[in-house]
Every structure is written in structure tokens, then in C-alpha cells.
mmCIF file of C-alpha atoms in Angstrom:
data_model
loop_
_atom_site.group_PDB
_atom_site.id
_atom_site.type_symbol
_atom_site.label_atom_id
_atom_site.label_comp_id
_atom_site.label_asym_id
_atom_site.label_seq_id
_atom_site.Cartn_x
_atom_site.Cartn_y
_atom_site.Cartn_z
ATOM 1 C CA MET A 1 -4.707 10.302 -9.305
ATOM 2 C CA GLY A 2 -7.832 10.781 -11.308
ATOM 3 C CA ASN A 3 -9.279 8.279 -13.728
ATOM 4 C CA ARG A 4 -6.123 6.264 -14.220
ATOM 5 C CA SER A 5 -7.030 2.821 -15.471
ATOM 6 C CA ILE A 6 -4.757 3.373 -18.469
ATOM 7 C CA ARG A 7 -1.902 4.534 -16.259
ATOM 8 C CA LEU A 8 -2.290 1.740 -13.765
ATOM 9 C CA ALA A 9 -2.264 -0.896 -16.485
ATOM 10 C CA ALA A 10 0.929 0.580 -17.880
ATOM 11 C CA ALA A 11 2.519 0.732 -14.443
ATOM 12 C CA ALA A 12 1.513 -2.801 -13.555
ATOM 13 C CA SER A 13 3.087 -4.147 -16.737
ATOM 14 C CA VAL A 14 6.458 -2.959 -15.534
ATOM 15 C CA ALA A 15 6.359 -5.394 -12.620
ATOM 16 C CA THR A 16 7.358 -8.899 -13.733
ATOM 17 C CA ALA A 17 6.985 -12.222 -12.001
ATOM 18 C CA GLY A 18 9.681 -12.987 -9.486
ATOM 19 C CA MET A 19 10.365 -9.420 -8.406
ATOM 20 C CA PHE A 20 10.622 -8.929 -4.664
ATOM 21 C CA VAL A 21 9.318 -5.970 -2.676
ATOM 22 C CA ALA A 22 11.926 -4.500 -0.376
ATOM 23 C CA ALA A 23 11.255 -5.040 3.299
ATOM 24 C CA VAL A 24 9.722 -2.058 5.071
ATOM 25 C CA PRO A 25 11.780 -0.924 8.041
ATOM 26 C CA ALA A 26 9.716 -0.830 11.193
ATOM 27 C CA SER A 27 9.509 2.158 13.462
ATOM 28 C CA ALA A 28 10.973 1.793 16.945
ATOM 29 C CA ASP A 29 7.509 2.561 18.322
ATOM 30 C CA THR A 30 5.554 -0.655 17.751
ATOM 31 C CA ASP A 31 2.267 0.946 18.834
ATOM 32 C CA VAL A 32 2.204 3.499 16.012
ATOM 33 C CA CYS A 33 2.945 0.667 13.594
ATOM 34 C CA ALA A 34 0.175 -1.590 14.875
ATOM 35 C CA PRO A 35 -2.184 -2.701 12.076
ATOM 36 C CA ARG A 36 -5.519 -0.893 11.990
ATOM 37 C CA GLU A 37 -8.922 -2.492 11.634
ATOM 38 C CA VAL A 38 -10.664 -1.570 8.375
ATOM 39 C CA GLY A 39 -14.398 -1.006 7.900
ATOM 40 C CA THR A 40 -16.638 0.527 5.216
ATOM 41 C CA VAL A 41 -18.206 3.979 5.561
ATOM 42 C CA ALA A 42 -19.924 4.236 2.149
ATOM 43 C CA SER A 43 -19.683 2.584 -1.265
ATOM 44 C CA GLY A 44 -21.125 2.566 -4.769
ATOM 45 C CA PHE A 45 -19.415 5.690 -6.061
ATOM 46 C CA GLY A 46 -17.312 6.106 -9.203
ATOM 47 C CA THR A 47 -13.538 6.496 -9.308
ATOM 48 C CA LEU A 48 -12.722 8.285 -6.060
ATOM 49 C CA GLU A 49 -9.697 10.538 -6.241
ATOM 50 C CA ASN A 50 -9.408 12.645 -3.114
ATOM 51 C CA LEU A 51 -11.048 13.455 0.207
ATOM 52 C CA ALA A 52 -11.114 16.250 2.782
ATOM 53 C CA PHE A 53 -13.231 17.086 5.825
ATOM 54 C CA ASP A 54 -15.249 20.299 5.706
ATOM 55 C CA GLY A 55 -15.129 20.872 9.477
ATOM 56 C CA ARG A 56 -18.897 20.974 9.752
ATOM 57 C CA GLY A 57 -19.728 17.285 9.797
ATOM 58 C CA GLY A 58 -19.082 16.408 6.177
ATOM 59 C CA LEU A 59 -16.523 14.370 4.271
ATOM 60 C CA LEU A 60 -15.903 15.760 0.779
ATOM 61 C CA ILE A 61 -14.898 13.346 -1.975
ATOM 62 C CA SER A 62 -13.797 13.765 -5.606
ATOM 63 C CA ASP A 63 -16.007 11.332 -7.525
ATOM 64 C CA GLY A 64 -14.867 10.762 -11.103
ATOM 65 C CA SER A 65 -16.723 8.966 -13.860
ATOM 66 C CA LEU A 66 -15.828 7.133 -17.064
ATOM 67 C CA ILE A 67 -19.039 8.420 -18.652
ATOM 68 C CA GLY A 68 -20.268 11.959 -18.144
ATOM 69 C CA PRO A 69 -19.206 14.540 -15.568
ATOM 70 C CA GLY A 70 -17.868 13.775 -12.141
ATOM 71 C CA ALA A 71 -18.787 15.517 -8.927
ATOM 72 C CA LEU A 72 -17.668 16.839 -5.592
ATOM 73 C CA ARG A 73 -19.808 14.967 -3.077
ATOM 74 C CA ARG A 74 -20.419 15.350 0.644
ATOM 75 C CA ILE A 75 -20.835 12.324 2.898
ATOM 76 C CA ALA A 76 -22.408 12.557 6.361
ATOM 77 C CA PRO A 77 -21.143 10.420 9.261
ATOM 78 C CA ASP A 78 -24.074 8.023 8.728
ATOM 79 C CA GLY A 79 -22.908 7.323 5.174
ATOM 80 C CA THR A 80 -25.590 9.300 3.327
ATOM 81 C CA SER A 81 -24.320 11.547 0.546
ATOM 82 C CA GLY A 82 -25.244 14.313 -1.874
ATOM 83 C CA ALA A 83 -23.623 16.267 -4.693
ATOM 84 C CA VAL A 84 -22.019 19.624 -3.939
ATOM 85 C CA ALA A 85 -21.008 20.423 -7.521
ATOM 86 C CA GLU A 86 -20.739 18.649 -10.880
ATOM 87 C CA VAL A 87 -17.331 19.001 -12.545
ATOM 88 C CA THR A 88 -15.197 17.139 -15.076
ATOM 89 C CA GLY A 89 -12.208 15.268 -13.676
ATOM 90 C CA PRO A 90 -12.389 16.266 -9.987
ATOM 91 C CA GLY A 91 -8.986 16.067 -8.327
ATOM 92 C CA GLY A 92 -7.395 17.504 -5.204
ATOM 93 C CA ILE A 93 -9.536 19.087 -2.491
ATOM 94 C CA VAL A 94 -8.420 21.688 0.058
ATOM 95 C CA VAL A 95 -10.736 23.141 2.713
ATOM 96 C CA ASP A 96 -9.974 26.640 3.988
ATOM 97 C CA GLY A 97 -12.493 27.944 6.500
ATOM 98 C CA ASP A 98 -15.823 28.395 4.729
ATOM 99 C CA SER A 99 -14.348 27.648 1.306
ATOM 100 C CA VAL A 100 -13.219 24.529 -0.508
ATOM 101 C CA TYR A 101 -10.758 24.569 -3.404
ATOM 102 C CA LEU A 102 -11.183 21.828 -5.999
ATOM 103 C CA ALA A 103 -8.972 20.859 -8.938
ATOM 104 C CA THR A 104 -10.853 19.968 -12.141
ATOM 105 C CA GLY A 105 -9.719 18.527 -15.463
ATOM 106 C CA ASN A 106 -7.668 15.847 -13.735
ATOM 107 C CA THR A 107 -8.020 13.240 -16.501
ATOM 108 C CA THR A 108 -5.657 10.755 -18.093
ATOM 109 C CA ALA A 109 -6.443 12.130 -21.560
ATOM 110 C CA ALA A 110 -5.456 15.655 -20.536
ATOM 111 C CA GLY A 111 -2.165 14.402 -19.104
ATOM 112 C CA VAL A 112 -1.267 12.318 -22.147
ATOM 113 C CA LEU A 113 -2.256 14.985 -24.685
ATOM 114 C CA GLY A 114 -1.110 17.997 -22.652
ATOM 115 C CA THR A 115 -4.555 19.587 -22.809
ATOM 116 C CA PRO A 116 -4.736 22.726 -20.627
ATOM 117 C CA ASP A 117 -8.406 22.358 -19.729
ATOM 118 C CA GLY A 118 -7.840 22.061 -15.983
ATOM 119 C CA SER A 119 -8.912 24.649 -13.450
ATOM 120 C CA ILE A 120 -9.142 25.420 -9.759
ATOM 121 C CA VAL A 121 -12.588 26.360 -8.501
ATOM 122 C CA ARG A 122 -13.555 27.729 -5.106
ATOM 123 C CA ILE A 123 -16.887 26.765 -3.575
ATOM 124 C CA ASP A 124 -18.548 28.502 -0.641
ATOM 125 C CA LEU A 125 -19.517 25.741 1.801
ATOM 126 C CA ALA A 126 -22.386 27.766 3.211
ATOM 127 C CA THR A 127 -24.021 28.983 -0.005
ATOM 128 C CA GLY A 128 -22.707 26.620 -2.676
ATOM 129 C CA GLU A 129 -21.623 29.568 -4.812
ATOM 130 C CA GLN A 130 -18.640 28.899 -7.087
ATOM 131 C CA ASP A 131 -15.955 31.003 -8.658
ATOM 132 C CA THR A 132 -12.980 30.037 -10.813
ATOM 133 C CA VAL A 133 -9.603 30.772 -9.274
ATOM 134 C CA ALA A 134 -7.407 29.662 -12.180
ATOM 135 C CA THR A 135 -7.688 28.120 -15.662
ATOM 136 C CA GLY A 136 -5.337 26.795 -18.332
ATOM 137 C CA ILE A 137 -3.726 24.086 -16.163
ATOM 138 C CA VAL A 138 -2.818 20.673 -17.530
ATOM 139 C CA MET A 139 -4.177 17.847 -15.379
ATOM 140 C CA PRO A 140 -4.129 19.443 -11.899
ATOM 141 C CA ASN A 141 -3.995 16.423 -9.641
ATOM 142 C CA GLY A 142 -2.735 16.920 -6.085
ATOM 143 C CA LEU A 143 -3.552 20.294 -4.535
ATOM 144 C CA GLY A 144 -2.091 22.233 -1.624
ATOM 145 C CA LEU A 145 -2.822 25.627 -0.069
ATOM 146 C CA LEU A 146 0.327 27.543 0.888
ATOM 147 C CA PRO A 147 0.638 29.922 3.871
ATOM 148 C CA ASP A 148 0.542 33.006 1.609
ATOM 149 C CA GLY A 149 -2.800 31.969 0.108
ATOM 150 C CA SER A 150 -1.380 30.689 -3.163
ATOM 151 C CA LEU A 151 -1.947 27.138 -4.392
ATOM 152 C CA LEU A 152 0.275 24.341 -5.639
ATOM 153 C CA ALA A 153 -0.945 21.652 -8.055
ATOM 154 C CA SER A 154 0.789 18.524 -9.322
ATOM 155 C CA ARG A 155 0.803 16.656 -12.644
ATOM 156 C CA ASP A 156 1.992 13.050 -12.799
ATOM 157 C CA ILE A 157 1.446 12.166 -16.487
ATOM 158 C CA GLY A 158 3.250 13.605 -19.517
ATOM 159 C CA GLU A 159 5.407 16.617 -18.677
ATOM 160 C CA VAL A 160 5.215 15.986 -14.953
ATOM 161 C CA GLY A 161 5.757 18.755 -12.432
ATOM 162 C CA LEU A 162 4.388 21.319 -10.000
ATOM 163 C CA THR A 163 2.278 24.331 -10.980
ATOM 164 C CA HIS A 164 2.029 27.432 -8.775
ATOM 165 C CA ILE A 165 -1.223 29.420 -8.720
ATOM 166 C CA PRO A 166 -0.691 32.935 -7.269
ATOM 167 C CA ALA A 167 -3.048 34.164 -4.568
ATOM 168 C CA ASP A 168 -3.640 37.443 -6.420
ATOM 169 C CA GLY A 169 -5.228 35.792 -9.442
ATOM 170 C CA GLY A 170 -2.090 35.777 -11.579
ATOM 171 C CA GLU A 171 -1.407 33.209 -14.283
ATOM 172 C CA PRO A 172 -0.551 29.665 -13.146
ATOM 173 C CA ARG A 173 3.098 28.806 -13.795
ATOM 174 C CA VAL A 174 4.953 25.502 -13.902
ATOM 175 C CA ILE A 175 7.784 25.953 -11.415
ATOM 176 C CA ARG A 176 9.375 22.485 -11.193
ATOM 177 C CA THR A 177 9.786 19.561 -13.583
ATOM 178 C CA ASP A 178 12.729 17.907 -11.828
ATOM 179 C CA LEU A 179 10.987 15.890 -9.115
ATOM 180 C CA GLY A 180 9.564 12.957 -11.055
ATOM 181 C CA SER A 181 5.913 11.934 -11.286
ATOM 182 C CA VAL A 182 4.698 14.121 -8.415
ATOM 183 C CA ASN A 183 1.205 13.380 -7.185
ATOM 184 C CA GLY A 184 -0.191 14.008 -3.690
ATOM 185 C CA ILE A 185 0.593 17.267 -1.882
ATOM 186 C CA ALA A 186 0.426 17.977 1.854
ATOM 187 C CA VAL A 187 1.269 21.317 3.457
ATOM 188 C CA ASP A 188 2.289 21.613 7.119
ATOM 189 C CA GLY A 189 3.159 25.195 8.037
ATOM 190 C CA ASP A 190 6.022 26.244 5.784
ATOM 191 C CA THR A 191 6.799 22.677 4.753
ATOM 192 C CA VAL A 192 5.450 21.111 1.556
ATOM 193 C CA TYR A 193 5.447 17.341 1.064
ATOM 194 C CA THR A 194 4.856 15.573 -2.237
ATOM 195 C CA VAL A 195 5.288 11.973 -3.381
ATOM 196 C CA THR A 196 5.951 10.426 -6.778
ATOM 197 C CA THR A 197 3.872 7.623 -8.253
ATOM 198 C CA PHE A 198 5.282 6.106 -11.427
ATOM 199 C CA ASP A 199 9.058 6.172 -10.912
ATOM 200 C CA LEU A 200 11.046 2.962 -10.458
ATOM 201 C CA VAL A 201 12.084 4.303 -7.052
ATOM 202 C CA ASN A 202 9.365 6.533 -5.656
ATOM 203 C CA ARG A 203 10.279 9.381 -3.347
ATOM 204 C CA LEU A 204 8.942 11.751 -0.761
ATOM 205 C CA HIS A 205 10.106 15.275 -1.591
ATOM 206 C CA ILE A 206 10.233 17.952 1.112
ATOM 207 C CA LEU A 207 10.159 21.592 -0.024
ATOM 208 C CA ASP A 208 10.199 24.990 1.660
ATOM 209 C CA ALA A 209 6.947 26.839 0.928
ATOM 210 C CA ASN A 210 8.923 30.099 0.905
ATOM 211 C CA ASP A 211 11.447 28.788 -1.629
ATOM 212 C CA LEU A 212 9.615 26.318 -3.851
ATOM 213 C CA THR A 213 12.297 26.334 -6.551
ATOM 214 C CA GLY A 214 15.110 25.954 -4.022
ATOM 215 C CA PRO A 215 16.753 22.925 -2.403
ATOM 216 C CA VAL A 216 14.726 19.751 -1.883
ATOM 217 C CA ARG A 217 15.227 16.994 0.672
ATOM 218 C CA SER A 218 14.140 13.597 -0.623
ATOM 219 C CA ILE A 219 13.507 10.230 1.008
ATOM 220 C CA ASP A 220 13.304 7.018 -1.029
ATOM 221 C CA LEU A 221 10.146 5.060 -0.306
ATOM 222 C CA PRO A 222 10.380 1.288 0.290
ATOM 223 C CA GLY A 223 9.369 -1.218 -2.348
ATOM 224 C CA LEU A 224 9.473 -1.334 -6.126
ATOM 225 C CA GLY A 225 7.842 1.877 -7.345
ATOM 226 C CA PRO A 226 5.427 0.615 -10.026
ATOM 227 C CA ILE A 227 3.829 -1.980 -7.744
ATOM 228 C CA GLN A 228 3.523 0.410 -4.800
ATOM 229 C CA SER A 229 2.272 3.529 -6.635
ATOM 230 C CA PRO A 230 2.216 6.111 -3.807
ATOM 231 C CA ASP A 231 -0.703 8.450 -4.449
ATOM 232 C CA ASP A 232 -1.893 11.035 -1.931
ATOM 233 C CA LEU A 233 -0.633 11.707 1.595
ATOM 234 C CA THR A 234 -1.530 13.510 4.797
ATOM 235 C CA VAL A 235 0.257 14.750 7.902
ATOM 236 C CA GLY A 236 -0.975 12.911 10.983
ATOM 237 C CA PRO A 237 -1.525 14.391 14.456
ATOM 238 C CA ASP A 238 1.734 12.697 15.461
ATOM 239 C CA GLY A 239 3.707 14.608 12.812
ATOM 240 C CA ALA A 240 4.261 11.497 10.707
ATOM 241 C CA LEU A 241 3.217 11.230 7.073
ATOM 242 C CA TYR A 242 0.561 8.732 6.055
ATOM 243 C CA ILE A 243 0.879 7.788 2.392
ATOM 244 C CA ALA A 244 -1.744 5.971 0.320
ATOM 245 C CA LEU A 245 -0.060 3.206 -1.714
ATOM 246 C CA ASN A 246 -2.485 2.753 -4.592
ATOM 247 C CA LEU A 247 -1.527 -0.551 -6.192
ATOM 248 C CA ALA A 248 -0.291 -2.010 -2.910
ATOM 249 C CA GLY A 249 -3.613 -1.193 -1.226
ATOM 250 C CA ALA A 250 -1.832 -0.031 1.913
ATOM 251 C CA VAL A 251 -1.055 3.024 4.029
ATOM 252 C CA LEU A 252 2.600 3.715 4.755
ATOM 253 C CA ARG A 253 3.449 5.661 7.929
ATOM 254 C CA LEU A 254 6.725 7.527 7.477
ATOM 255 C CA ASP A 255 8.714 9.671 9.905
ATOM 256 C CA PRO A 256 9.962 12.622 7.791
ATOM 257 C CA GLU A 257 12.850 13.262 10.167
ATOM 258 C CA THR A 258 14.346 9.781 10.297
ATOM 259 C CA GLY A 259 12.906 8.202 7.159
ATOM 260 C CA THR A 260 11.762 5.110 9.086
ATOM 261 C CA SER A 261 8.459 3.655 7.952
ATOM 262 C CA CYS A 262 5.919 0.889 8.455
ATOM 263 C CA ARG A 263 2.582 -0.124 7.018
ATOM 264 C CA VAL A 264 -0.390 0.553 9.274
ATOM 265 C CA VAL A 265 -3.205 -0.412 6.887
ATOM 266 C CA GLU A 266 -3.437 -3.274 4.394
ATOM 267 C CA GLY A 267 -6.025 -4.669 2.005
ATOM 268 C CA ILE A 268 -7.800 -1.572 0.636
ATOM 269 C CA PRO A 269 -7.934 -1.884 -3.184
ATOM 270 C CA MET A 270 -6.649 0.944 -5.389
ATOM 271 C CA MET A 271 -6.407 3.446 -2.527
ATOM 272 C CA SER A 272 -6.008 7.023 -3.767
ATOM 273 C CA SER A 273 -6.207 9.308 -0.735
ATOM 274 C CA VAL A 274 -6.150 9.257 3.062
ATOM 275 C CA ALA A 275 -6.962 11.710 5.873
ATOM 276 C CA PHE A 276 -7.615 11.684 9.605
ATOM 277 C CA GLY A 277 -11.142 12.429 10.773
ATOM 278 C CA SER A 278 -12.032 16.043 11.510
ATOM 279 C CA GLY A 279 -15.243 17.742 12.544
ATOM 280 C CA PRO A 280 -18.464 16.518 14.174
ATOM 281 C CA GLY A 281 -19.084 12.795 13.763
ATOM 282 C CA TRP A 282 -15.618 11.876 12.490
ATOM 283 C CA ASP A 283 -13.032 10.236 14.754
ATOM 284 C CA PRO A 284 -9.738 12.214 14.724
ATOM 285 C CA ASP A 285 -7.812 9.030 15.532
ATOM 286 C CA THR A 286 -9.226 7.149 12.537
ATOM 287 C CA LEU A 287 -7.753 7.133 9.029
ATOM 288 C CA TYR A 288 -10.365 7.539 6.313
ATOM 289 C CA THR A 289 -9.532 6.478 2.770
ATOM 290 C CA VAL A 290 -11.021 6.587 -0.717
ATOM 291 C CA GLY A 291 -10.093 4.542 -3.761
ATOM 292 C CA PHE A 292 -10.743 3.780 -7.393
ATOM 293 C CA ASP A 293 -13.163 1.037 -6.330
ATOM 294 C CA GLY A 294 -15.683 3.703 -5.297
ATOM 295 C CA THR A 295 -15.553 2.915 -1.586
ATOM 296 C CA VAL A 296 -14.848 5.044 1.488
ATOM 297 C CA HIS A 297 -13.093 3.062 4.222
ATOM 298 C CA ALA A 298 -12.287 3.794 7.853
ATOM 299 C CA ALA A 299 -9.124 2.351 9.433
ATOM 300 C CA HIS A 300 -9.527 2.321 13.207
ATOM 301 C CA ARG A 301 -6.734 1.999 15.727
ATOM 302 C CA VAL A 302 -7.015 -1.286 17.614
ATOM 303 C CA HIS A 303 -6.675 -0.688 21.349
ATOM 304 C CA ARG A 304 -5.130 -3.660 23.123
#
């Protein structure tokens, strides 16, 4: 995630002509695997990294830039937008009631050099006031809010791993480096999901929020890792995971219990994040996506 043109070029070079992508096993339910119809919500932004709905009619996006600072922006259902806050290297976004948590310093340079200039900021959605929750983090990318109020951030370049940010304001601490190039994070109750991006075989890892350093259940994702590049993910209303495949330009629907999967969206370039609509003006049955091409897409279910 983040401004990753350097990373994507390196990943793409791994894939050579003649390699075949493994077939994706289809779910038994053909309706949930039906292809969705894709449209454009808004375009013309910079490198879009993440998205989240604020519950009050807005879609929040992490808008990065190759020149100058990036920003957290808010898009209305009619496609109009405005800046919420200017930050460098905006990454993961988590909305919690009247507050939004945003990872900053999510840049390729920070990951490669190990520069601890990343932070987590909290922004009041009503007043716009900001406060810094944590500093000294290297390239906080994916972001998740745990049931106890603490946060979990990922790093997928350099010394990859997961960083825990205590709810009481304690120092951030790297708690795992054994899961590969972890990227997107989704939290569902006491269950934490994360996917890897740059491994030859990418995986979904399933952790217990109450025992983050304990046992992990992992599911191999279909296809050759470097040309799929799983990025962010979300838990759908059906309990399945919907994973943005960046280089493949697709959304993978995966049942975390059985491991069966199918693609439900195709043809969205450099997709970085995906979420179902939430709040006034946003369809809860529609998948909304952002990508490095600066476009927000909507993938509607086709009713037959």
C-alpha cells in the first residue's frame, strides 16, 4: 500500500512470460460469485491507498502524492470531495464513532530505509480537531482497531511485520515478523485478518485479537503471488472476505471457513482497497474500491 511504484515494478519483474495463474476454485454458491458491474464514482486524485465510510454520508480516502503532502479526503455520494487533513503518506483508515484513525508516513522510502517517521493520528469527524495517538512507527500501512481499543498496523517493505499500538498511549511495539509481507488488516470481533502482498505464495492469516503472538491459521491465496499482489481486504455482510488484488485488478471473495474463493470483480487497475457501502447515500450491497490510478469505483451486484 502507499506510493508503491518502485515496489510494483520490482514485483512485476518477478513474473516471467509463460507463467500460468492457478485456477481460482469457485464457490458452491454461484450467485455470490456472479461478476459485478463496475462504474466510476470519482476520479482525478493521486495515488489512492485506503478507504472507509464515516457513517454520516461521506467516503474517506487516503490520497497520496509523488510531490508534496498527501491528504485524507471526504467524498460525498454525488462525487464531490474536499480535504479533511493534509498529511504525508496517508495509509490505513479506521472509523470509530465520531473519530477516524489515520496512518501517516506510509511511504516506500520509509519502508526501504527503515525510517520511523510514521504515526497514527486521530481526527474528530465533527470538529476536525486532530491529536497524535502514536509516533515512531516505520511505514504504517494497513490499520485495524482491536476490541480493547488498541491498534494494529502492518509494514510490507523491509523488515515486514505487525506493530501493536496500546490503547493507553504506550509505545508502539513490533509483535510479529513471521507472517511475510503483511498488508491489509480487517478486524471482525475477536478475529483479525491480514493478507500478504509480495510473497511468491500470498496468504490470508487469521489471528486471535486476544492472543496476537499466538497460533495463526493461514490460507494460501490462488495465483502466483507477485502478479496478484493482494492489498487490502474487508469483511462482507455475508461473512466472507473481499480482497483487493492490486496487480490483478480484481476482487477475490474468500470463505475463511472453507478457503473456497472466486473473483467477483475484474478490470479495476491497481486496486488498493475495498469496502461495502455504509451510511446515507452509499449502497450497502455495493463494493467500493480505490486504486493507484486515482479513481474511486463502485462494483454493483447484477440482479438477474
